[in-house]
CSV table of C-alpha atoms in Angstrom, one decimal:
chain,number,residue,atom,x,y,z
A,220,SER,CA,12.1,-12.9,6.6
A,221,GLN,CA,9.3,-12.1,3.8
A,222,LYS,CA,11.6,-9.0,1.5
A,223,ILE,CA,10.4,-6.4,-1.5
A,224,GLU,CA,13.6,-4.6,-3.3
A,225,GLN,CA,12.4,-1.2,-5.6
A,226,ASN,CA,15.1,-1.1,-7.7
A,227,SER,CA,16.0,3.1,-6.1
A,228,GLU,CA,14.2,5.4,-4.6
A,229,ALA,CA,14.3,7.7,-7.3
A,230,LEU,CA,13.8,7.4,-10.7
A,231,ASN,CA,14.6,10.8,-13.2
A,232,ILE,CA,14.1,10.5,-17.1
A,233,GLN,CA,13.1,12.2,-20.2
A,234,GLU,CA,9.5,12.4,-21.9
A,235,GLY,CA,9.2,10.6,-23.9
A,236,LYS,CA,11.2,7.8,-22.4
A,237,THR,CA,9.9,4.2,-21.2
A,238,ALA,CA,10.3,3.6,-17.6
A,239,THR,CA,12.0,1.2,-16.0
A,240,LEU,CA,11.1,0.0,-12.5
A,241,THR,CA,11.8,-3.2,-11.2
A,242,CYS,CA,9.8,-5.3,-8.0
A,243,ASN,CA,12.5,-7.7,-6.3
A,244,TYR,CA,11.2,-9.7,-3.3
A,245,THR,CA,13.3,-13.0,-1.7
A,246,ASN,CA,11.3,-15.2,0.5
A,247,TYR,CA,7.5,-15.4,-0.9
A,248,SER,CA,6.1,-16.6,-3.4
A,249,PRO,CA,3.2,-14.6,-4.2
A,250,ALA,CA,-0.1,-15.6,-6.2
A,251,TYR,CA,-0.2,-11.8,-7.4
A,252,LEU,CA,1.6,-9.4,-8.1
A,253,GLN,CA,-0.1,-6.2,-8.1
A,254,TRP,CA,1.5,-1.8,-8.9
A,255,TYR,CA,0.0,0.8,-7.6
A,256,ARG,CA,0.7,4.2,-7.4
A,257,GLN,CA,0.7,7.4,-4.8
A,258,ASP,CA,0.5,11.6,-5.8
A,259,PRO,CA,1.9,13.7,-2.1
A,260,GLY,CA,-1.4,13.6,0.3
A,261,ARG,CA,-2.7,11.2,-1.7
A,262,GLY,CA,-3.2,7.5,-1.3
A,263,PRO,CA,-2.1,5.4,-3.0
A,264,VAL,CA,-4.0,4.3,-6.4
A,265,PHE,CA,-4.4,-0.1,-7.5
A,266,LEU,CA,-2.9,0.0,-12.0
A,267,LEU,CA,-2.3,-3.7,-12.7
A,268,LEU,CA,-2.6,-7.0,-11.3
A,269,ILE,CA,-0.3,-9.9,-13.0
A,270,ARG,CA,-1.1,-14.1,-11.7
A,271,GLU,CA,2.1,-16.4,-11.2
A,272,ASN,CA,1.3,-18.0,-14.5
A,273,GLU,CA,1.4,-14.6,-16.7
A,274,LYS,CA,4.5,-12.9,-18.1
A,275,GLU,CA,2.9,-10.3,-18.5
A,276,LYS,CA,0.3,-8.3,-18.8
A,277,ARG,CA,-0.8,-4.6,-20.4
A,278,LYS,CA,-3.3,-1.9,-19.7
A,279,GLU,CA,-3.0,1.6,-22.6
A,280,ARG,CA,0.7,3.0,-22.2
A,281,LEU,CA,1.4,0.3,-18.6
A,282,LYS,CA,3.1,-2.8,-19.1
A,283,VAL,CA,4.1,-5.2,-16.4
A,284,THR,CA,6.4,-8.2,-16.1
A,285,PHE,CA,6.5,-11.8,-13.8
A,286,ASP,CA,9.3,-13.3,-13.1
A,287,THR,CA,8.8,-16.2,-10.7
A,288,THR,CA,12.5,-17.9,-11.5
A,289,LEU,CA,14.5,-14.1,-11.2
A,290,LYS,CA,12.0,-13.7,-8.7
A,291,GLN,CA,11.3,-9.9,-10.0
A,292,SER,CA,8.5,-8.0,-11.4
A,293,LEU,CA,9.3,-5.0,-14.1
A,294,PHE,CA,6.4,-2.5,-14.6
A,295,HIS,CA,7.4,-0.1,-17.2
A,296,ILE,CA,5.9,3.2,-18.9
A,297,THR,CA,6.2,3.4,-22.6
A,298,ALA,CA,5.8,7.7,-24.2
A,299,SER,CA,6.4,9.0,-20.9
A,300,GLN,CA,4.9,12.5,-19.6
A,301,PRO,CA,4.8,14.0,-17.1
A,302,ALA,CA,1.6,13.8,-15.5
A,303,ASP,CA,3.5,10.7,-15.2
A,304,SER,CA,5.2,11.7,-12.7
A,305,ALA,CA,4.8,10.5,-9.2
A,306,THR,CA,5.7,7.3,-6.7
A,307,TYR,CA,5.2,3.3,-8.0
A,308,LEU,CA,4.1,0.9,-5.2
A,309,CYS,CA,4.5,-3.3,-6.3
A,310,ALA,CA,2.7,-5.4,-3.6
A,311,LEU,CA,2.9,-8.9,-3.4
A,312,ASP,CA,-0.1,-11.4,-2.5
A,313,GLY,CA,0.1,-15.2,-1.8
A,314,ALA,CA,-2.6,-18.0,-2.4
A,315,SER,CA,-4.1,-18.1,1.0
A,316,SER,CA,-8.0,-16.8,2.1
A,317,ALA,CA,-5.4,-15.3,5.0
A,318,SER,CA,-2.2,-14.2,3.6
A,319,LYS,CA,-2.2,-10.0,4.0
A,320,ILE,CA,-0.6,-8.1,1.1
A,321,ILE,CA,3.3,-7.1,1.5
A,322,PHE,CA,4.6,-3.6,-0.7
A,323,GLY,CA,7.4,-2.6,-1.1
A,324,SER,CA,8.7,0.9,0.0
A,325,GLY,CA,8.4,1.9,-3.7
A,326,THR,CA,10.0,4.2,-6.3
A,327,ARG,CA,9.4,7.7,-7.2
A,328,LEU,CA,9.1,8.4,-10.1
A,329,SER,CA,10.4,12.2,-12.1
A,330,ILE,CA,9.5,12.9,-15.8
A,331,ARG,CA,11.4,16.3,-17.1
A,332,PRO,CA,9.6,17.7,-20.4
B,222,GLY,CA,-19.4,8.8,-1.3
B,223,ALA,CA,-18.6,5.0,-2.3
B,224,GLY,CA,-14.5,5.1,-1.7
B,225,VAL,CA,-13.1,4.4,1.5
B,226,SER,CA,-13.4,7.4,3.6
B,227,GLN,CA,-10.9,8.7,6.8
B,228,SER,CA,-11.9,10.9,9.2
B,229,PRO,CA,-10.1,13.2,10.5
B,230,SER,CA,-7.7,14.5,7.9
B,231,ASN,CA,-5.8,16.5,9.6
B,232,LYS,CA,-5.2,15.6,13.7
B,233,VAL,CA,-2.4,17.7,15.8
B,234,THR,CA,-2.4,16.8,19.2
B,235,GLU,CA,0.1,17.0,22.5
B,236,LYS,CA,3.2,14.6,23.3
B,237,GLY,CA,1.0,12.3,25.8
B,238,LYS,CA,-3.3,12.1,24.8
B,239,ASP,CA,-4.4,9.7,23.3
B,240,VAL,CA,-5.8,10.3,19.2
B,241,GLU,CA,-8.6,8.5,17.6
B,242,LEU,CA,-8.6,8.0,13.5
B,243,ARG,CA,-11.0,6.2,11.8
B,244,CYS,CA,-12.2,4.0,8.3
B,245,ASP,CA,-15.2,4.0,6.6
B,246,PRO,CA,-14.5,1.1,4.3
B,247,ILE,CA,-16.4,0.0,0.6
B,248,SER,CA,-19.9,-1.3,1.8
B,249,GLY,CA,-19.5,-4.9,1.9
B,250,HIS,CA,-15.4,-5.1,1.3
B,251,THR,CA,-14.6,-7.6,4.2
B,252,ALA,CA,-10.9,-6.8,4.2
B,253,LEU,CA,-9.5,-4.1,6.4
B,254,TYR,CA,-5.7,-2.7,6.2
B,255,TRP,CA,-3.9,0.1,8.6
B,256,TYR,CA,-1.2,1.5,7.1
B,257,ARG,CA,1.3,4.0,8.1
B,258,GLN,CA,3.9,5.8,5.8
B,259,SER,CA,6.3,8.8,7.1
B,260,LEU,CA,6.9,11.7,5.1
B,261,GLY,CA,9.1,10.7,2.2
B,262,GLN,CA,8.9,6.5,3.5
B,263,GLY,CA,7.0,3.1,2.3
B,264,LEU,CA,4.0,2.1,3.9
B,265,GLU,CA,4.3,0.3,7.4
B,266,PHE,CA,2.0,-3.0,7.2
B,267,LEU,CA,0.2,-1.7,10.9
B,268,ILE,CA,-3.2,-3.9,11.0
B,269,TYR,CA,-5.1,-6.5,9.3
B,270,PHE,CA,-9.1,-7.6,9.0
B,271,GLN,CA,-10.3,-10.3,7.8
B,272,GLY,CA,-14.0,-10.3,8.0
B,273,ASN,CA,-14.7,-12.4,11.4
B,274,SER,CA,-11.0,-13.8,11.6
B,275,ALA,CA,-9.4,-13.0,14.5
B,276,PRO,CA,-7.2,-9.5,13.5
B,277,ASP,CA,-3.2,-9.5,12.5
B,278,LYS,CA,-1.9,-7.5,14.6
B,279,SER,CA,1.8,-8.1,14.3
B,280,GLY,CA,2.6,-4.6,12.6
B,281,LEU,CA,1.4,-2.3,15.9
B,282,PRO,CA,4.3,-0.9,16.7
B,283,SER,CA,3.8,-0.8,20.5
B,284,ASP,CA,0.5,-1.6,23.3
B,285,ARG,CA,-0.2,2.1,23.0
B,286,PHE,CA,-1.9,1.0,19.3
B,287,SER,CA,-4.9,-1.5,18.5
B,288,ALA,CA,-6.8,-0.9,16.7
B,289,GLU,CA,-11.4,-2.7,16.5
B,290,ARG,CA,-13.8,-3.4,13.7
B,291,THR,CA,-16.9,-3.0,14.9
B,292,GLY,CA,-20.2,-4.8,12.0
B,293,GLY,CA,-17.8,-5.9,10.1
B,294,SER,CA,-17.3,-2.4,9.0
B,295,VAL,CA,-15.5,0.4,10.5
B,296,SER,CA,-12.6,0.3,11.8
B,297,THR,CA,-11.0,2.6,14.7
B,298,LEU,CA,-7.6,3.1,15.4
B,299,THR,CA,-6.4,4.1,19.0
B,300,ILE,CA,-2.7,5.0,19.6
B,301,GLN,CA,-3.4,6.7,23.1
B,302,ARG,CA,0.2,7.4,25.4
B,303,THR,CA,1.2,10.2,21.7
B,304,GLN,CA,4.5,10.3,21.3
B,305,GLN,CA,6.3,12.4,18.4
B,306,GLU,CA,7.9,9.2,17.0
B,307,ASP,CA,3.9,8.6,15.8
B,308,SER,CA,3.5,11.9,13.5
B,309,ALA,CA,2.9,10.3,10.2
B,310,VAL,CA,0.1,9.7,7.7
B,311,TYR,CA,-2.7,7.1,8.6
B,312,LEU,CA,-3.9,4.9,5.8
B,313,CYS,CA,-6.6,2.6,5.3
B,314,ALA,CA,-7.7,0.4,2.6
B,315,SER,CA,-10.4,-2.3,2.4
B,316,SER,CA,-10.7,-5.0,-0.4
B,317,PRO,CA,-13.3,-7.4,-1.5
B,318,ARG,CA,-11.3,-9.7,-0.8
B,319,LEU,CA,-13.1,-12.6,-2.7
B,320,ALA,CA,-13.0,-15.6,-1.4
B,321,GLY,CA,-10.6,-19.1,-2.1
B,322,GLY,CA,-7.8,-19.5,-3.2
B,323,GLY,CA,-6.4,-17.1,-5.3
B,324,ALA,CA,-8.5,-14.0,-4.3
B,325,LYS,CA,-7.3,-10.7,-5.4
B,326,ASN,CA,-6.6,-8.4,-3.3
B,327,ILE,CA,-6.9,-5.3,-4.9
B,328,GLN,CA,-6.7,-2.4,-2.1
B,329,TYR,CA,-8.7,0.1,-1.9
B,330,PHE,CA,-6.9,3.5,-0.3
B,331,GLY,CA,-8.4,6.9,1.8
B,332,ALA,CA,-7.3,10.2,2.0
B,333,GLY,CA,-5.1,9.5,5.1
B,334,THR,CA,-4.7,11.1,8.4
B,335,ARG,CA,-1.9,13.2,8.8
B,336,LEU,CA,-1.2,12.9,12.5
B,337,SER,CA,1.1,15.4,14.1
B,338,VAL,CA,2.4,14.9,18.2
B,339,LEU,CA,3.6,18.1,19.3
């Protein structure tokens, strides 16, 4: 069955460093991979989307890579700030109009001052 | 408002009672999802509506759970004979679901309904 794993439940890093979160998947060939941010008491908010034929996507301090051979996406936050502390979720989307999106369980990121 | 609206924001009920949770998606969005999220956990898929197609109910945990979407817009998730393990945040999301292959399925979430079953 389809499976998504995010590298760890929690990640704690020093302000100013680069945070790297990992999303691995099996038994799936997504056409797109998405990343979301979720703050406590709120619904997830979309951040970035990357297509299967794209290697890398950037948005301000965010960078996402997508390796369909390794079946892995990496999500980087450069020059991290305490305000970046949140849970980050990856999600897979197939090519079919009938396919539904599948979410990972998330990684809770804490940036300490 | 322009976003996904869920009501109520909080619901406290007694074990055995039925509850209805409502979701108003973004106007024009054809796809609507319901998820359940327990404290500190990821999103558990419940049900998916896409246009006029039959809904994907594969995530519903038991026959006590049902959902409908009227007129391709508002959706109601109903939980009958609630149990304590049903306590969680229920999130609704809608997406434009552009037609054709390689569709973009960016999801816009509501703030959720926090259900507490005593």
